[in-house]
Backbone as JSON, one array per atom type, in Angstrom:
{
  "sequence": "MLISPLDPATVTPEQVAGLHAVEVAALAVDDPERPPPAVEDVAALLAVRRDDRRLLRWTALDDGAIVGSARLALPDVDNTQTAFSGGSVHPDHRRRGIGTALLRAEVGMLVAEGRRSVLLEARTD",
  "N": [[104.26, 87.71, 91.07], [106.59, 87.01, 93.59], [107.29, 86.07, 96.87], [110.14, 85.89, 98.76], [112.4, 84.46, 101.1], [115.3, 86.17, 102.32], [118.61, 85.56, 102.64], [121.05, 87.03, 104.39], [123.67, 86.12, 104.49], [124.22, 85.02, 102.05], [123.64, 86.87, 100.18], [123.58, 88.5, 97.01], [125.51, 90.81, 94.95], [123.74, 91.87, 93.07], [121.27, 91.59, 94.32], [121.64, 93.29, 96.51], [121.86, 95.7, 95.11], [119.27, 95.81, 94.05], [117.68, 95.99, 96.39], [118.65, 98.42, 97.32], [117.8, 100.15, 95.26], [115.01, 100.03, 95.57], [114.74, 101.12, 98.15], [115.8, 103.73, 97.8], [114.01, 104.8, 95.88], [111.59, 104.61, 97.3], [112.1, 106.29, 99.53], [112.37, 108.74, 98.2], [109.76, 109.38, 97.6], [108.33, 108.98, 100.02], [109.76, 110.22, 102.1], [111.16, 112.71, 101.3], [112.95, 114.59, 102.3], [114.88, 113.24, 103.61], [118.17, 112.05, 103.26], [119.15, 109.74, 100.74], [120.28, 106.34, 101.25], [123.61, 105.13, 100.67], [124.64, 102.56, 98.39], [126.5, 100.95, 99.62], [125.83, 101.31, 102.28], [123.41, 99.94, 102.48], [124.3, 97.34, 101.99], [125.95, 97.04, 104.23], [124.09, 97.15, 106.35], [122.75, 94.77, 105.91], [124.63, 93.0, 106.74], [124.73, 93.19, 109.46], [124.78, 91.68, 112.61], [123.28, 90.53, 115.59], [123.54, 89.61, 119.0], [121.37, 89.53, 120.64], [119.01, 89.38, 119.22], [117.24, 88.07, 116.4], [117.41, 88.8, 112.95], [115.29, 88.84, 110.32], [114.62, 88.61, 106.83], [112.76, 89.39, 103.85], [112.12, 89.36, 100.32], [110.24, 90.86, 97.68], [109.58, 89.81, 94.52], [109.22, 90.7, 91.14], [108.94, 89.6, 88.0], [111.57, 88.74, 88.35], [112.89, 90.93, 89.38], [113.68, 92.87, 92.26], [111.11, 94.36, 94.01], [110.16, 95.05, 96.41], [110.66, 94.88, 99.98], [110.94, 93.31, 103.21], [111.56, 93.43, 106.72], [112.17, 91.78, 109.74], [112.56, 91.91, 113.13], [113.37, 89.83, 115.75], [113.4, 89.75, 119.03], [115.41, 87.96, 121.34], [116.15, 87.96, 123.98], [115.1, 90.05, 125.76], [111.68, 91.16, 125.83], [110.45, 89.0, 124.44], [108.03, 88.25, 123.4], [107.42, 89.98, 121.49], [107.8, 91.57, 118.27], [109.53, 93.4, 115.72], [108.79, 95.22, 112.9], [109.43, 96.23, 109.53], [109.59, 97.77, 106.28], [109.66, 98.2, 102.67], [108.11, 99.19, 99.63], [108.58, 99.55, 96.2], [107.63, 102.63, 94.76], [106.46, 102.54, 92.17], [105.26, 100.1, 92.14], [103.33, 99.9, 94.02], [100.13, 99.44, 95.68], [99.3, 97.01, 94.74], [99.2, 94.78, 96.24], [101.63, 93.9, 97.19], [102.95, 94.82, 99.53], [101.16, 93.78, 101.4], [101.46, 91.02, 100.91], [104.13, 90.67, 101.7], [103.87, 91.3, 104.41], [102.21, 89.19, 105.19], [104.0, 87.05, 105.01], [105.67, 87.69, 107.11], [103.83, 87.54, 109.26], [103.27, 84.81, 109.26], [105.72, 83.84, 110.26], [105.7, 85.1, 112.76], [103.54, 83.84, 114.03], [104.49, 81.19, 114.04], [106.62, 81.53, 115.78], [105.36, 82.16, 118.1], [104.87, 84.77, 118.85], [103.22, 87.58, 120.27], [102.76, 90.24, 119.8], [103.43, 92.93, 117.53], [105.45, 95.56, 116.44], [104.99, 97.84, 114.02], [106.31, 99.65, 111.38], [105.04, 102.2, 109.42], [104.23, 104.37, 106.74], [102.18, 107.22, 106.15], [99.87, 108.1, 103.51]],
  "CA": [[105.01, 88.18, 92.22], [107.12, 85.95, 94.44], [107.88, 86.49, 98.14], [111.23, 84.96, 99.01], [113.31, 84.82, 102.21], [116.6, 86.67, 101.92], [119.66, 85.18, 103.58], [122.14, 88.0, 104.27], [124.97, 85.44, 104.33], [124.41, 84.63, 100.65], [123.1, 87.92, 99.32], [124.42, 88.82, 95.87], [125.57, 92.25, 94.65], [122.53, 92.26, 92.34], [120.21, 91.73, 95.31], [121.92, 94.53, 97.24], [121.5, 96.8, 94.21], [117.81, 95.85, 93.98], [117.2, 96.52, 97.67], [119.03, 99.83, 97.33], [116.93, 100.87, 94.33], [113.69, 100.14, 96.2], [114.85, 102.04, 99.28], [115.99, 105.09, 97.28], [112.76, 105.23, 95.25], [110.58, 104.78, 98.35], [112.43, 107.5, 100.29], [112.11, 109.92, 97.37], [108.33, 109.66, 97.69], [107.84, 108.95, 101.39], [110.53, 111.08, 103.01], [112.11, 113.35, 100.38], [113.94, 115.38, 103.03], [115.91, 112.33, 104.13], [119.12, 111.66, 102.22], [119.1, 108.31, 100.45], [121.48, 105.62, 101.65], [124.51, 104.63, 99.62], [124.51, 101.11, 98.23], [127.36, 100.34, 100.64], [125.09, 101.33, 103.55], [122.44, 98.85, 102.42], [125.07, 96.1, 102.17], [126.42, 96.99, 105.62], [122.96, 96.81, 107.21], [122.47, 93.34, 105.73], [125.67, 92.23, 107.42], [124.63, 93.37, 110.91], [124.37, 90.53, 113.42], [123.16, 90.89, 117.0], [123.41, 88.45, 119.88], [120.11, 89.56, 121.4], [117.84, 89.27, 118.35], [117.4, 87.59, 115.02], [116.9, 89.69, 111.92], [114.84, 88.07, 109.17], [114.29, 89.48, 105.69], [112.1, 88.83, 102.67], [112.01, 90.24, 99.16], [109.15, 90.65, 96.74], [110.14, 89.81, 93.18], [108.31, 90.79, 90.0], [109.77, 89.3, 86.83], [112.95, 88.57, 88.78], [113.44, 92.17, 89.95], [113.2, 93.19, 93.6], [110.2, 95.5, 94.01], [109.8, 95.33, 97.79], [111.38, 94.1, 100.99], [110.45, 93.38, 104.59], [112.52, 92.99, 107.72], [111.51, 91.45, 111.0], [113.49, 91.7, 114.24], [112.8, 88.97, 116.79], [114.23, 89.76, 120.23], [115.57, 86.65, 121.98], [116.54, 88.13, 125.37], [114.0, 90.81, 126.37], [110.52, 91.36, 124.95], [110.43, 87.84, 123.56], [106.7, 88.07, 122.8], [107.27, 91.1, 120.57], [108.64, 91.63, 117.08], [109.6, 94.73, 115.12], [108.67, 95.03, 111.46], [109.56, 97.37, 108.64], [109.76, 97.36, 104.9], [109.45, 99.18, 101.61], [107.69, 98.75, 98.3], [108.89, 100.57, 95.19], [106.41, 103.39, 94.46], [105.86, 102.12, 90.9], [104.64, 98.78, 92.32], [102.41, 99.95, 95.15], [98.68, 99.23, 95.49], [99.14, 95.74, 94.01], [99.2, 93.69, 97.21], [103.0, 93.48, 97.51], [103.17, 95.04, 100.96], [100.34, 92.81, 102.12], [102.1, 89.71, 100.78], [105.31, 90.68, 102.56], [103.4, 91.24, 105.8], [101.73, 87.82, 105.44], [105.18, 86.22, 105.27], [106.09, 88.01, 108.48], [102.83, 87.02, 110.19], [103.52, 83.38, 109.36], [106.85, 83.66, 111.16], [105.27, 85.53, 114.09], [102.71, 82.76, 114.58], [105.37, 80.05, 114.31], [107.47, 81.89, 116.91], [104.54, 82.4, 119.28], [104.9, 86.19, 119.22], [101.87, 88.09, 120.47], [102.61, 91.63, 119.35], [104.43, 93.39, 116.56], [105.5, 97.0, 116.2], [105.09, 97.97, 112.58], [106.57, 100.99, 110.88], [104.36, 102.46, 108.16], [104.09, 105.78, 106.4], [100.86, 107.57, 105.62], [99.79, 108.5, 102.1]],
  "C": [[105.39, 86.97, 93.07], [107.7, 86.58, 95.7], [108.91, 85.44, 98.51], [112.05, 85.4, 100.22], [114.66, 85.27, 101.64], [117.61, 86.31, 103.0], [120.83, 86.15, 103.41], [123.51, 87.36, 104.06], [125.25, 85.09, 102.87], [123.9, 85.68, 99.67], [124.11, 88.26, 98.21], [124.5, 90.34, 95.68], [124.33, 92.73, 93.9], [121.35, 92.44, 93.3], [120.41, 93.01, 96.13], [121.52, 95.73, 96.39], [119.98, 96.94, 94.1], [117.19, 96.42, 95.24], [117.48, 98.02, 97.77], [118.09, 100.64, 96.45], [115.53, 101.06, 94.92], [113.73, 101.18, 97.31], [114.97, 103.49, 98.8], [114.69, 105.62, 96.67], [111.68, 105.48, 96.3], [110.85, 106.05, 99.17], [112.13, 108.77, 99.5], [110.65, 110.34, 97.44], [107.88, 109.85, 99.13], [108.51, 109.93, 102.34], [111.6, 111.83, 102.2], [113.17, 114.21, 101.05], [115.11, 114.53, 103.51], [116.88, 111.93, 103.02], [119.08, 110.15, 101.98], [120.39, 107.62, 100.9], [122.34, 105.3, 100.43], [124.32, 103.12, 99.52], [125.36, 100.38, 99.26], [126.68, 100.3, 102.01], [124.07, 100.2, 103.6], [123.15, 97.52, 102.64], [125.53, 95.96, 103.62], [125.29, 96.61, 106.58], [122.59, 95.34, 107.09], [123.45, 92.49, 106.52], [125.58, 92.32, 108.95], [124.1, 92.09, 111.56], [124.31, 90.99, 114.87], [122.96, 89.63, 117.81], [122.05, 88.38, 120.55], [118.86, 89.45, 120.55], [118.21, 88.69, 117.0], [116.77, 88.58, 114.07], [116.56, 88.86, 110.68], [114.4, 89.03, 108.07], [113.61, 88.68, 104.59], [112.18, 89.86, 101.55], [110.77, 89.87, 98.37], [109.76, 90.82, 95.35], [109.02, 89.88, 92.14], [109.16, 90.65, 88.74], [111.26, 89.27, 87.18], [113.58, 89.8, 89.41], [112.85, 92.39, 91.34], [112.36, 94.46, 93.53], [109.75, 95.86, 95.43], [110.63, 94.47, 98.73], [110.73, 94.29, 102.35], [111.54, 92.89, 105.52], [111.79, 92.82, 109.04], [112.59, 91.17, 112.04], [112.76, 90.94, 115.34], [113.73, 88.97, 117.99], [114.25, 88.37, 120.89], [115.93, 86.75, 123.46], [115.42, 88.83, 126.14], [112.87, 90.93, 125.36], [110.35, 90.21, 123.96], [109.05, 87.51, 123.0], [106.43, 89.11, 121.72], [108.18, 90.93, 119.37], [108.56, 93.05, 116.53], [109.69, 94.57, 113.61], [108.87, 96.34, 110.71], [109.73, 96.88, 107.22], [109.48, 98.5, 103.94], [108.93, 98.48, 100.36], [107.99, 99.89, 97.34], [107.6, 101.3, 94.82], [105.72, 102.97, 93.16], [105.11, 100.79, 91.02], [103.66, 98.75, 93.5], [100.97, 99.76, 94.7], [98.4, 97.99, 94.65], [99.19, 94.54, 94.95], [100.59, 93.21, 97.63], [103.29, 93.66, 98.99], [102.38, 94.06, 101.81], [100.97, 91.42, 102.07], [103.35, 89.61, 101.65], [104.9, 90.57, 104.03], [102.87, 89.85, 106.13], [102.9, 86.87, 105.71], [105.66, 86.46, 106.69], [105.12, 87.43, 109.5], [102.99, 85.51, 110.35], [104.66, 83.07, 110.33], [106.46, 84.03, 112.6], [104.44, 84.44, 114.77], [103.59, 81.57, 114.95], [106.24, 80.29, 115.53], [106.68, 82.11, 118.2], [104.57, 83.85, 119.74], [103.46, 86.71, 119.29], [101.69, 89.53, 120.01], [103.75, 91.98, 118.39], [104.31, 94.91, 116.47], [105.84, 97.16, 114.72], [105.31, 99.42, 112.19], [105.85, 101.14, 109.54], [104.25, 103.96, 107.96], [102.68, 106.03, 105.87], [100.98, 108.02, 104.18], [100.47, 107.47, 101.23]]
}
């Protein structure tokens, strides 16, 4: 497994497809009532830029395939000691330390940025 930063400015269609596949599979298990996003929606979210915060992303790769992702929002105007985290791991790859490895990448950035708190989205079960 490899944890790698993802630069939305250079993301490839294959990476978008991989992120989409993880998100669709995770939603099917974690929130089956919620309609899955279209691949175009995933690409559009990667393109979002905000003046008041930086959005950082990582992927977890297993044999070159994306099996998980993490996103970290770092406010630069208000709440500058806080960060907001979220992510997904493909259900077929859970319980192998992938989510933990992604979170460690985020924690490294949080420490480097001097952030003192993080709001983390997680699902039970």
